[in-house]
Amino acid sequence: MCGIVGYIGRQDALPILIEGLKHLEYRGYDSAGVAILGKDLQIQKSQGHIAALEAKLVQMDGTTGLAHTRWATHGRPSDLNAHPFTDCSGAMAIVHNGIIENFQALKEDLLAKGHTFVSETDTETLVHLFEEHYKGDLAEAVRAGLKKVVGSYAVAVIHRDHPGMLVAARNENPLVVGVSADGEGVMASDVTPLLDFTHEFTFLEDGDLVVLREGEFQLMDLDGEPVERPVHVVDWNLEDAQKGGFEHFMLKEIFEQPQAILDSMMGRIVEEDLTALAPPDVDKIKIIACGTSYHAGLIGKYILESLAGLDTTVEMASEYRYSNLAKESALVVAITQSGETIDTISAVREAKRRGTSTLAITNVVGSTITREADQTIYTRAGPEIGVAATKTFITQLIAIYLLAFALGAKRRTIGAEHLRVLREELRRLPSQVQQVLNNRDLIKGVAEPIHEAHDVYFIGRNINYPSALEGALKLKEISYIHAEGYPAGEMKHGPIALVGEDTPIIAIVVDDPVRPKMLSNIMEVSARDAPVFAVGLEDDVELAKLVDVVIPVPRTNPIFSPVVVLVSLQLLAYFVAHMRKCSIDKPRNLAKSVTVE
Ligand code: F6R
């Protein structure tokens, strides 16, 4: 996820673009850059926050320009990898948000044609591709280039020979355009930087291309055929706009999960060989992580064991580093959304000292863990502002599925047909998560009786035992209600002593071999008068008879069920916290990245 802003008008573009970028910094903040079209095309960019760019900016005169704030996916944050990029002639500048899946193949082709590249990014391929197609008509060059692209993009382009013109296009990444009362043409990734200019916006749809000039814009498809899109009046203030109209970043990020899953899978289900990330002789895995990432690891154990036949153990990073193991023989997989958790970083150092290979799964390109671990898989969730991990957690699971597919295929623990079916099922997850999100009102209704509880128990079995742990962690950290997750079979060994009419139980029941046992465990707690709410299949009539309410989730292969279950439980925690008027995006005592031991 990155932020794009563009301006065409009569005013000096530079301060307008820099101000616009500041409103988009929540979309990415590892580097920033700006291109201004004046007498010539001028570009300045810098690694770091927008303030770092501002500190070294020299004036660039011109009334047309583009700017970008980056959240790295391909290539670490650096001055060279920052956008905008130019073509070989230095005539064209582009900024891009998204992922070009076939960039390697395109790049090889362009290299063979004599183009030279300066960065590690997928984006730079686009500007050379457009240059290759440029015959004097900028829109035509962009259209022709994009027809060769597989992937997602919001891309915007300016050209020295076309002053006062900006061409932009969208596929699976947002882009909005508008024209101010004074005729200034503005565009951006979302409406936030544009609210000072207009409240009337046109949102591009997938496959749309826009040619923006002072006072007007034309929309067309990639064949150049005109398209019409409605004008929306957006009456948000700046803060509302940054949250995309959602009340909290956490809720927005929960709703971004279909896209985050899609981005995390892009180009990796079949194309990219993730086996290269693991040493060839790997036969054991040890996952180390903290908090929510630790729960992703616990779910990962089930995934890696059942799909790749790998003996997998999971340890809390803060404990691993003080264990007495002298030599480590397992491949150590460190999971950390921030890439900066000191417990996890120290555990990776310790694992290396014990003589093993390490693989990091993280969301932040260039974070400390990526320098410490031997290899890295990025989760591509985009920046997460809410302290409670949601989309970063779900995309950690996606990374683990992809790794397990790759290792399972290599170790021949998954047959070709089984793998094909699993890949199909993985591809369905974004729309299945969307179905869960569509249940938000029902889930809000379940939050009502829970929000006054003092204690809540989450129960599940097998792969959904860690889902119970994560459901409980989400609830406790943002609503401050005491919550615990238990393997459902363990309740009778002690915790059931605490169960009664004041202790709501959240039971996770999907269509897997442990379902009959889950139903028995529900009866045990119901017999102690506990109100029971289930996360379960819509058509599970038997379950519906046993519990107060079922939060329905779509039927998936059980191995993928934690994804749909946990999106429901994230929403439940959110609504409970909301009813309790808690500080949802910044829960007390918690921080987004924990750099103390
Ligand atoms: C919970 C949460 C924390 C983090 C934990 C590890 O919502 O965000 O439990 O999961 O502090 O953080 P990372 O993944 O950055 O290592």
Coordinates of C-alpha atoms in Angstrom, one line a residue, residues 30-584:
D30 CA 9.4 4.3 4.3
S31 CA 10.3 6.7 1.5
A32 CA 8.8 9.6 -0.4
G33 CA 9.4 11.5 -3.6
V34 CA 8.0 14.2 -5.9
A35 CA 8.2 15.0 -9.7
I36 CA 7.5 18.5 -11.0
L37 CA 6.9 19.4 -14.6
G38 CA 8.1 22.9 -15.2
K39 CA 10.6 24.0 -17.9
D40 CA 12.0 20.5 -17.5
L41 CA 11.1 17.4 -15.5
Q42 CA 12.6 17.5 -12.0
I43 CA 12.6 14.7 -9.4
Q44 CA 13.6 14.6 -5.8
K45 CA 13.2 11.6 -3.5
S46 CA 14.4 10.3 -0.2
Q47 CA 14.3 7.2 2.1
G48 CA 12.3 7.8 5.3
H49 CA 9.3 9.8 6.4
I50 CA 8.1 12.8 4.4
A51 CA 9.9 15.0 6.8
A52 CA 13.2 13.5 5.6
L53 CA 12.3 14.5 2.0
E54 CA 11.2 17.9 3.1
A55 CA 14.4 18.5 5.0
K56 CA 16.5 18.1 1.8
L57 CA 14.1 19.5 -0.8
V58 CA 15.3 22.3 -3.0
Q59 CA 12.7 24.4 -4.8
M60 CA 11.3 23.0 -8.1
D61 CA 9.2 25.3 -10.2
G62 CA 6.2 24.0 -12.0
T63 CA 2.4 23.8 -11.8
T64 CA 2.1 20.1 -12.7
G65 CA 3.4 17.3 -10.5
L66 CA 3.2 13.9 -8.9
A67 CA 4.2 12.6 -5.5
H68 CA 4.4 9.3 -3.7
T69 CA 4.8 7.9 -0.3
R70 CA 6.0 4.3 -0.3
W71 CA 5.3 1.2 1.7
A72 CA 7.9 -1.2 0.2
T73 CA 7.0 -4.5 -1.3
H74 CA 9.8 -5.1 -3.9
G75 CA 13.1 -3.7 -2.9
R76 CA 14.0 -2.3 0.5
P77 CA 13.4 1.3 1.4
S78 CA 16.2 3.4 -0.1
D79 CA 16.6 6.6 -2.1
L80 CA 17.0 4.6 -5.2
N81 CA 13.9 2.5 -4.7
A82 CA 11.8 5.5 -3.8
H83 CA 9.3 6.7 -6.5
P84 CA 9.0 8.6 -8.9
F85 CA 11.0 6.7 -11.5
T86 CA 12.0 8.0 -14.9
D87 CA 12.6 6.3 -18.2
C88 CA 15.9 6.2 -20.0
S89 CA 15.4 9.6 -21.7
G90 CA 14.4 11.3 -18.4
A91 CA 11.2 12.6 -20.1
M92 CA 8.7 10.6 -18.2
A93 CA 8.0 10.2 -14.5
I94 CA 5.7 7.6 -12.8
V95 CA 4.5 6.7 -9.4
H96 CA 2.8 3.4 -8.6
N97 CA 0.9 1.6 -5.9
G98 CA 0.4 -2.1 -6.2
I99 CA 2.4 -5.2 -7.3
I100 CA 3.4 -6.0 -10.9
E101 CA 3.4 -9.8 -10.9
N102 CA 5.1 -10.4 -14.2
F103 CA 7.8 -7.7 -13.7
Q104 CA 10.7 -10.1 -14.0
A105 CA 9.7 -11.3 -17.4
L106 CA 8.9 -7.7 -18.6
K107 CA 12.2 -6.5 -17.2
E108 CA 14.2 -9.1 -19.0
D109 CA 12.6 -8.2 -22.2
L110 CA 13.2 -4.5 -21.6
L111 CA 16.8 -5.1 -20.7
A112 CA 17.3 -7.0 -23.9
K113 CA 15.9 -4.0 -25.7
G114 CA 18.6 -1.8 -24.1
H115 CA 16.7 -0.2 -21.2
T116 CA 18.7 0.3 -18.0
F117 CA 17.4 0.0 -14.5
V118 CA 18.5 1.7 -11.3
S119 CA 16.3 0.1 -8.7
E120 CA 15.1 -3.2 -7.3
T121 CA 11.5 -2.3 -7.7
D122 CA 8.7 -3.8 -9.9
T123 CA 7.5 -0.2 -10.6
E124 CA 10.5 0.8 -12.6
T125 CA 9.5 -1.8 -15.2
L126 CA 6.4 0.2 -15.9
V127 CA 8.1 3.4 -16.9
H128 CA 10.4 1.6 -19.3
L129 CA 7.4 -0.3 -20.7
F130 CA 5.6 3.0 -21.3
E131 CA 8.7 4.4 -22.9
E132 CA 8.9 1.4 -25.2
H133 CA 5.4 2.1 -26.4
Y134 CA 5.6 5.9 -26.5
K135 CA 5.2 7.4 -30.0
G136 CA 4.1 10.9 -29.0
D137 CA 0.7 10.0 -27.4
L138 CA 1.2 9.5 -23.6
A139 CA -2.3 8.0 -22.9
E140 CA -1.8 5.5 -25.8
A141 CA 1.7 4.5 -24.5
V142 CA 0.2 3.8 -21.0
R143 CA -2.7 1.9 -22.4
A144 CA -0.5 -0.3 -24.6
G145 CA 2.0 -0.9 -21.8
L146 CA -0.7 -1.8 -19.2
K147 CA -2.1 -4.4 -21.6
K148 CA 1.1 -6.4 -21.0
V149 CA 1.0 -6.1 -17.3
V150 CA -0.3 -8.8 -14.9
G151 CA -0.8 -7.5 -11.4
S152 CA -2.3 -4.6 -9.5
Y153 CA -1.7 -1.0 -9.9
A154 CA -2.7 2.6 -9.4
V155 CA -0.2 4.3 -11.6
A156 CA 0.2 7.9 -12.6
V157 CA 2.5 9.4 -15.3
I158 CA 3.7 12.8 -16.5
H159 CA 5.8 13.6 -19.5
R160 CA 8.0 16.5 -20.4
D161 CA 6.4 16.9 -23.8
H162 CA 2.9 17.0 -22.3
P163 CA 2.8 20.0 -19.9
G164 CA -0.5 20.3 -18.0
M165 CA -1.4 16.7 -18.5
L166 CA -1.5 13.7 -16.2
V167 CA -2.3 10.1 -17.2
A168 CA -3.3 7.6 -14.5
A169 CA -4.9 4.1 -14.4
R170 CA -6.2 1.7 -11.9
N171 CA -6.4 -2.1 -11.4
E172 CA -7.2 -3.3 -7.9
N173 CA -5.7 -0.3 -6.2
P174 CA -7.6 2.9 -5.5
L175 CA -7.5 6.1 -7.4
V176 CA -9.7 9.1 -7.2
V177 CA -9.9 12.3 -9.4
G178 CA -11.6 15.6 -9.0
V179 CA -11.5 19.2 -10.3
S180 CA -11.6 22.2 -8.0
A181 CA -13.9 25.2 -8.4
D182 CA -10.8 27.0 -9.8
G183 CA -10.3 24.3 -12.4
E184 CA -7.3 22.6 -10.7
G185 CA -7.1 18.9 -11.6
V186 CA -6.3 16.7 -8.6
M187 CA -5.9 13.0 -8.1
A188 CA -4.8 10.7 -5.3
S189 CA -5.0 7.3 -3.7
D190 CA -7.9 8.5 -1.5
V191 CA -9.7 11.7 -1.0
T192 CA -7.7 12.9 2.0
P193 CA -5.2 15.2 0.2
L194 CA -7.9 16.5 -2.1
L195 CA -10.5 17.8 0.5
D196 CA -9.0 21.3 0.4
F197 CA -9.7 21.4 -3.4
T198 CA -13.1 19.7 -3.8
H199 CA -15.6 17.5 -2.2
E200 CA -16.8 16.0 -5.5
F201 CA -14.9 13.0 -6.6
T202 CA -14.9 10.3 -9.3
F203 CA -13.5 7.0 -8.2
L204 CA -11.8 5.0 -11.0
E205 CA -12.8 1.4 -11.4
D206 CA -10.6 -1.5 -12.4
G207 CA -9.5 -1.1 -16.0
D208 CA -10.1 2.6 -16.1
L209 CA -7.6 5.2 -17.4
V210 CA -7.9 8.9 -16.8
V211 CA -6.4 11.8 -18.7
L212 CA -6.4 14.8 -16.3
R213 CA -5.9 18.4 -17.5
E214 CA -6.7 21.7 -15.9
G215 CA -10.5 22.0 -15.7
E216 CA -11.4 18.5 -17.0
F217 CA -10.7 14.9 -17.1
Q218 CA -11.6 12.1 -19.5
L219 CA -12.1 8.5 -18.5
M220 CA -11.6 5.6 -20.8
D221 CA -10.8 1.9 -20.8
L222 CA -7.5 0.4 -21.9
D223 CA -8.8 0.3 -25.5
G224 CA -9.4 4.0 -25.4
E225 CA -13.2 3.7 -25.3
P226 CA -14.8 6.4 -23.2
V227 CA -16.3 5.2 -19.8
E228 CA -18.6 7.0 -17.4
R229 CA -18.3 6.9 -13.7
P230 CA -20.6 8.7 -11.2
V231 CA -19.5 11.8 -9.2
H232 CA -19.7 11.3 -5.4
V233 CA -20.0 14.1 -2.9
V234 CA -17.8 13.2 0.1
D235 CA -18.4 15.3 3.1
W236 CA -15.8 13.8 5.4
N237 CA -13.3 15.7 7.5
L238 CA -9.6 14.8 7.2
E239 CA -9.5 12.2 10.0
D240 CA -12.7 10.5 8.7
A241 CA -11.1 10.4 5.3
Q242 CA -7.9 8.8 6.4
K243 CA -9.9 6.1 8.0
G244 CA -11.8 5.7 4.8
G245 CA -15.0 6.6 6.6
F246 CA -14.5 3.9 9.2
E247 CA -14.6 5.0 12.8
H248 CA -11.3 3.4 13.7
F249 CA -8.2 2.3 11.8
M250 CA -8.7 -1.2 13.3
L251 CA -12.1 -1.5 11.7
K252 CA -10.7 -0.2 8.4
E253 CA -7.9 -2.7 8.6
I254 CA -10.3 -5.6 9.3
F255 CA -12.2 -4.6 6.2
E256 CA -9.0 -4.4 4.1
Q257 CA -8.3 -8.1 4.7
P258 CA -9.7 -9.4 1.4
Q259 CA -7.3 -7.1 -0.5
A260 CA -4.4 -7.8 1.9
I261 CA -4.9 -11.6 1.3
L262 CA -5.0 -11.0 -2.4
D263 CA -1.8 -8.9 -2.3
S264 CA 0.0 -11.5 -0.2
M265 CA -0.9 -14.3 -2.6
M266 CA -0.2 -12.4 -5.8
G267 CA 2.4 -14.0 -8.0
R268 CA 3.2 -16.6 -5.3
I269 CA 0.6 -19.4 -5.5
V270 CA 2.2 -21.0 -8.5
E271 CA 4.8 -18.7 -9.9
E272 CA 7.3 -18.0 -7.1
D273 CA 9.3 -20.9 -5.8
L274 CA 9.2 -20.4 -2.0
T275 CA 11.1 -23.7 -1.5
A276 CA 14.2 -21.7 -2.3
L277 CA 13.7 -20.1 1.1
A278 CA 14.2 -23.3 3.1
P279 CA 17.4 -25.3 3.1
P280 CA 17.1 -28.4 0.9
D281 CA 17.5 -30.9 3.8
V282 CA 15.0 -29.2 6.2
D283 CA 13.0 -31.8 8.1
K284 CA 12.0 -29.9 11.2
I285 CA 10.7 -26.4 11.8
K286 CA 10.8 -24.3 14.9
I287 CA 8.6 -21.2 14.9
I288 CA 9.5 -18.4 17.3
A289 CA 7.2 -15.3 17.7
C290 CA 5.3 -13.2 20.3
G291 CA 1.7 -12.4 20.9
T292 CA -0.6 -12.6 17.9
S293 CA 2.4 -13.6 15.7
Y294 CA 2.9 -16.5 18.1
H295 CA -0.7 -17.6 17.5
A296 CA -0.1 -17.5 13.8
G297 CA 2.8 -19.8 14.5
L298 CA 0.6 -22.2 16.5
I299 CA -1.8 -22.4 13.6
G300 CA 1.2 -22.7 11.3
K301 CA 2.2 -25.9 13.2
Y302 CA -1.0 -27.6 12.1
I303 CA -0.6 -26.4 8.5
L304 CA 3.1 -27.4 8.1
E305 CA 2.6 -30.7 9.8
S306 CA -0.4 -31.7 7.8
L307 CA 0.6 -30.4 4.4
A308 CA 4.4 -30.6 4.5
G309 CA 4.8 -33.5 6.9
L310 CA 7.3 -31.3 8.9
D311 CA 7.7 -31.8 12.6
T312 CA 6.9 -28.3 13.8
T313 CA 7.3 -26.8 17.3
V314 CA 6.4 -23.3 18.3
E315 CA 8.1 -21.3 21.1
M316 CA 7.6 -17.8 22.4
A317 CA 10.6 -15.8 21.3
S318 CA 11.1 -14.4 24.8
E319 CA 11.5 -17.9 26.2
Y320 CA 13.4 -19.5 23.3
R321 CA 16.4 -17.3 23.8
Y322 CA 16.8 -18.4 27.4
S323 CA 16.3 -22.1 26.8
N324 CA 19.3 -24.4 27.3
L325 CA 19.5 -25.9 23.8
A326 CA 23.2 -25.8 22.8
K327 CA 22.6 -26.7 19.1
E328 CA 19.5 -26.0 16.9
S329 CA 18.8 -28.5 14.2
A330 CA 15.4 -27.2 13.1
L331 CA 14.9 -24.4 10.5
V332 CA 13.9 -21.5 12.7
V333 CA 11.0 -19.4 11.3
A334 CA 10.6 -16.1 13.1
I335 CA 7.2 -14.4 12.7
T336 CA 6.9 -10.7 13.4
Q337 CA 4.6 -8.2 11.8
S338 CA 6.7 -5.2 12.7
G339 CA 10.1 -6.9 12.2
E340 CA 11.3 -4.9 15.2
T341 CA 10.2 -7.0 18.2
I342 CA 13.4 -7.3 20.3
D343 CA 12.4 -10.7 21.8
T344 CA 12.0 -12.2 18.3
I345 CA 15.2 -10.5 16.9
S346 CA 17.2 -11.7 19.9
A347 CA 15.8 -15.2 19.5
V348 CA 16.9 -15.2 15.8
R349 CA 20.4 -14.2 16.9
E350 CA 20.4 -17.0 19.4
A351 CA 19.2 -19.5 16.8
K352 CA 22.0 -18.5 14.5
R353 CA 24.5 -18.9 17.4
R354 CA 23.1 -22.4 17.8
G355 CA 24.1 -23.0 14.2
T356 CA 20.8 -23.1 12.2
S357 CA 19.2 -21.3 9.3
T358 CA 16.6 -18.7 9.9
L359 CA 13.6 -17.5 7.9
A360 CA 11.6 -14.4 8.8
I361 CA 8.0 -13.7 8.0
T362 CA 7.3 -10.0 8.3
N363 CA 5.3 -7.1 7.0
V364 CA 7.9 -4.4 7.0
V365 CA 10.4 -4.4 4.2
G366 CA 13.9 -3.6 5.4
S367 CA 13.0 -4.0 9.1
T368 CA 15.6 -5.3 11.5
I369 CA 14.5 -8.9 11.3
T370 CA 15.1 -8.9 7.6
R371 CA 18.8 -8.1 8.2
E372 CA 19.2 -10.7 10.9
A373 CA 17.4 -13.6 9.3
D374 CA 18.9 -15.5 6.4
Q375 CA 15.8 -15.3 4.3
T376 CA 12.5 -13.3 4.4
I377 CA 8.9 -13.7 3.2
Y378 CA 7.0 -10.5 3.2
T379 CA 3.3 -10.5 4.0
R380 CA 2.3 -7.4 2.0
A381 CA -0.5 -6.3 4.3
G382 CA 0.4 -2.6 3.9
P383 CA 0.8 -0.4 6.9
E384 CA -1.2 -1.3 10.0
I385 CA -2.0 1.7 12.2
G386 CA -4.3 0.1 14.8
V387 CA -2.1 -1.4 17.5
A388 CA -4.1 -4.7 17.6
A389 CA -2.8 -6.9 14.8
T390 CA -5.5 -7.9 12.3
K391 CA -4.5 -7.8 8.6
T392 CA -0.9 -8.5 9.4
F393 CA -1.9 -11.6 11.3
I394 CA -4.2 -13.0 8.6
T395 CA -1.5 -12.4 6.0
Q396 CA 1.0 -14.2 8.2
L397 CA -1.2 -17.2 7.8
I398 CA -1.3 -16.7 4.0
A399 CA 2.5 -16.8 4.0
I400 CA 2.5 -20.0 6.0
Y401 CA 0.0 -21.7 3.6
L402 CA 2.2 -20.7 0.7
L403 CA 5.3 -22.0 2.4
A404 CA 3.6 -25.3 3.3
F405 CA 2.3 -25.7 -0.3
A406 CA 5.8 -25.2 -1.6
L407 CA 7.5 -27.5 0.9
G408 CA 4.7 -30.1 0.7
A409 CA 5.2 -30.2 -3.1
K410 CA 8.9 -30.5 -2.8
R411 CA 8.7 -33.2 -0.1
R412 CA 5.9 -35.0 -2.0
T413 CA 3.6 -34.9 1.0
I414 CA 1.0 -33.2 -1.2
G415 CA 0.0 -34.8 -4.5
A416 CA -0.4 -32.7 -7.6
E417 CA -4.2 -33.0 -7.6
H418 CA -4.4 -32.2 -3.8
L419 CA -2.2 -29.2 -4.4
R420 CA -4.4 -27.9 -7.2
V421 CA -7.5 -28.2 -5.0
L422 CA -5.7 -26.4 -2.1
R423 CA -4.6 -23.6 -4.4
E424 CA -8.2 -23.2 -5.6
E425 CA -9.4 -23.0 -2.0
L426 CA -6.8 -20.5 -1.1
R427 CA -7.9 -18.3 -4.0
R428 CA -11.4 -18.3 -2.6
L429 CA -10.4 -16.9 0.7
P430 CA -10.7 -13.2 -0.1
S431 CA -14.3 -13.6 -1.1
Q432 CA -15.0 -15.8 1.8
V433 CA -13.6 -13.2 4.2
Q434 CA -15.8 -10.7 2.5
Q435 CA -18.8 -12.8 3.3
V436 CA -17.7 -12.8 7.0
L437 CA -17.4 -9.0 6.8
N438 CA -20.9 -8.8 5.5
N439 CA -22.1 -10.2 8.8
R440 CA -20.9 -7.2 10.7
D441 CA -24.4 -6.3 12.0
L442 CA -25.0 -9.8 13.3
I443 CA -21.6 -9.9 15.0
K444 CA -22.4 -6.5 16.6
G445 CA -25.6 -8.1 18.0
V446 CA -23.5 -10.9 19.6
A447 CA -21.2 -8.2 21.1
E448 CA -24.1 -6.7 23.0
P449 CA -24.5 -9.5 25.7
I450 CA -20.7 -10.0 25.9
H451 CA -19.7 -6.4 26.5
E452 CA -20.8 -6.5 30.1
A453 CA -19.1 -9.7 31.0
H454 CA -16.1 -9.9 33.4
D455 CA -14.7 -13.1 32.0
V456 CA -15.1 -14.8 28.6
Y457 CA -13.8 -18.2 27.5
F458 CA -13.0 -19.1 23.9
I459 CA -12.9 -22.8 23.2
G460 CA -11.7 -24.7 20.1
R461 CA -9.9 -27.8 19.1
N462 CA -7.2 -28.8 16.8
I463 CA -6.3 -26.0 14.3
N464 CA -8.9 -23.8 15.9
Y465 CA -7.5 -24.2 19.4
P466 CA -5.0 -21.4 18.6
S467 CA -7.9 -19.5 17.0
A468 CA -9.4 -19.6 20.5
L469 CA -6.2 -18.2 21.9
E470 CA -6.1 -15.4 19.4
G471 CA -9.8 -14.6 19.8
A472 CA -9.2 -14.2 23.5
L473 CA -6.1 -12.1 23.0
K474 CA -8.0 -9.7 20.6
L475 CA -10.8 -9.3 23.1
K476 CA -8.6 -8.7 26.1
E477 CA -6.2 -6.3 24.5
I478 CA -8.8 -3.9 23.2
S479 CA -11.8 -4.3 25.5
Y480 CA -9.9 -5.0 28.7
I481 CA -12.3 -7.9 29.5
H482 CA -10.5 -10.9 31.0
A483 CA -10.6 -13.6 28.3
E484 CA -8.9 -16.9 27.9
G485 CA -8.6 -19.4 25.1
Y486 CA -8.7 -23.1 25.9
P487 CA -8.6 -26.3 24.0
A488 CA -12.2 -27.4 24.4
G489 CA -11.2 -30.8 25.8
E490 CA -9.2 -29.2 28.6
M491 CA -12.2 -27.3 30.2
K492 CA -13.2 -30.3 32.2
H493 CA -9.7 -30.6 33.7
G494 CA -10.0 -27.4 35.7
P495 CA -11.4 -24.2 34.0
I496 CA -15.0 -25.5 34.0
A497 CA -15.0 -24.8 37.7
L498 CA -15.2 -21.1 36.7
V499 CA -18.1 -21.5 34.3
G500 CA -21.6 -20.3 35.1
E501 CA -24.3 -18.0 33.9
D502 CA -22.0 -15.0 34.0
T503 CA -19.3 -16.5 31.8
P504 CA -20.0 -16.3 28.1
I505 CA -18.4 -19.1 26.1
I506 CA -17.3 -18.5 22.4
A507 CA -17.1 -21.9 20.8
I508 CA -15.4 -22.5 17.4
V509 CA -17.1 -25.4 15.5
V510 CA -16.3 -26.1 11.9
D511 CA -16.9 -29.2 9.8
D512 CA -13.8 -31.2 10.8
P513 CA -13.2 -34.5 12.6
V514 CA -13.3 -32.8 16.0
R515 CA -16.8 -31.3 15.5
P516 CA -18.7 -34.1 17.4
K517 CA -16.3 -33.5 20.4
M518 CA -16.9 -29.8 20.2
L519 CA -20.6 -30.3 20.4
S520 CA -20.2 -32.4 23.5
N521 CA -18.0 -29.8 25.1
I522 CA -20.6 -27.2 24.3
M523 CA -23.2 -29.3 26.1
E524 CA -20.9 -29.5 29.1
V525 CA -20.6 -25.8 29.5
S526 CA -24.3 -25.2 28.7
A527 CA -25.2 -27.7 31.5
R528 CA -23.4 -25.2 33.8
D529 CA -25.8 -22.4 32.5
A530 CA -23.1 -20.6 30.5
P531 CA -24.4 -18.6 27.6
V532 CA -22.8 -20.1 24.5
F533 CA -22.1 -18.3 21.2
A534 CA -20.6 -20.2 18.4
V535 CA -18.6 -19.4 15.3
G536 CA -19.7 -22.1 13.0
L537 CA -21.1 -23.1 9.6
E538 CA -24.3 -21.4 8.5
D539 CA -26.0 -24.7 7.7
D540 CA -25.0 -26.5 10.9
V541 CA -28.5 -27.1 12.2
E542 CA -27.4 -29.3 15.1
L543 CA -25.0 -26.6 16.3
A544 CA -27.7 -23.9 16.1
K545 CA -29.9 -25.9 18.4
L546 CA -27.2 -26.1 21.1
V547 CA -26.1 -22.4 21.3
D548 CA -27.6 -19.0 21.8
V549 CA -26.4 -17.6 18.4
V550 CA -24.2 -18.8 15.6
I551 CA -21.9 -16.3 13.9
P552 CA -21.9 -17.9 10.5
V553 CA -18.7 -18.5 8.5
P554 CA -18.5 -20.0 5.0
R555 CA -17.5 -23.6 4.6
T556 CA -13.8 -24.0 3.9
N557 CA -11.3 -26.8 3.9
P558 CA -10.7 -27.0 7.8
I559 CA -7.1 -26.0 7.3
F560 CA -8.2 -22.6 6.0
S561 CA -10.9 -22.2 8.7
P562 CA -8.8 -20.1 11.1
V563 CA -8.9 -17.3 8.5
V564 CA -12.7 -16.9 8.4
V565 CA -13.1 -17.7 12.1
L566 CA -10.6 -15.1 13.2
V567 CA -11.9 -12.3 11.0
S568 CA -15.3 -12.9 12.8
L569 CA -13.5 -12.8 16.2
Q570 CA -11.7 -9.6 15.3
L571 CA -15.0 -8.0 14.5
L572 CA -16.5 -9.3 17.7
A573 CA -13.6 -7.9 19.8
Y574 CA -13.9 -4.6 18.0
F575 CA -17.7 -4.2 18.7
V576 CA -17.3 -5.3 22.3
A577 CA -14.5 -2.7 22.8
H578 CA -16.6 -0.1 21.0
M579 CA -19.6 -0.7 23.3
R580 CA -17.2 -0.3 26.3
K581 CA -16.0 3.0 24.8
C582 CA -12.4 1.8 24.8
S583 CA -9.5 3.4 23.0
I584 CA -9.5 0.9 20.2

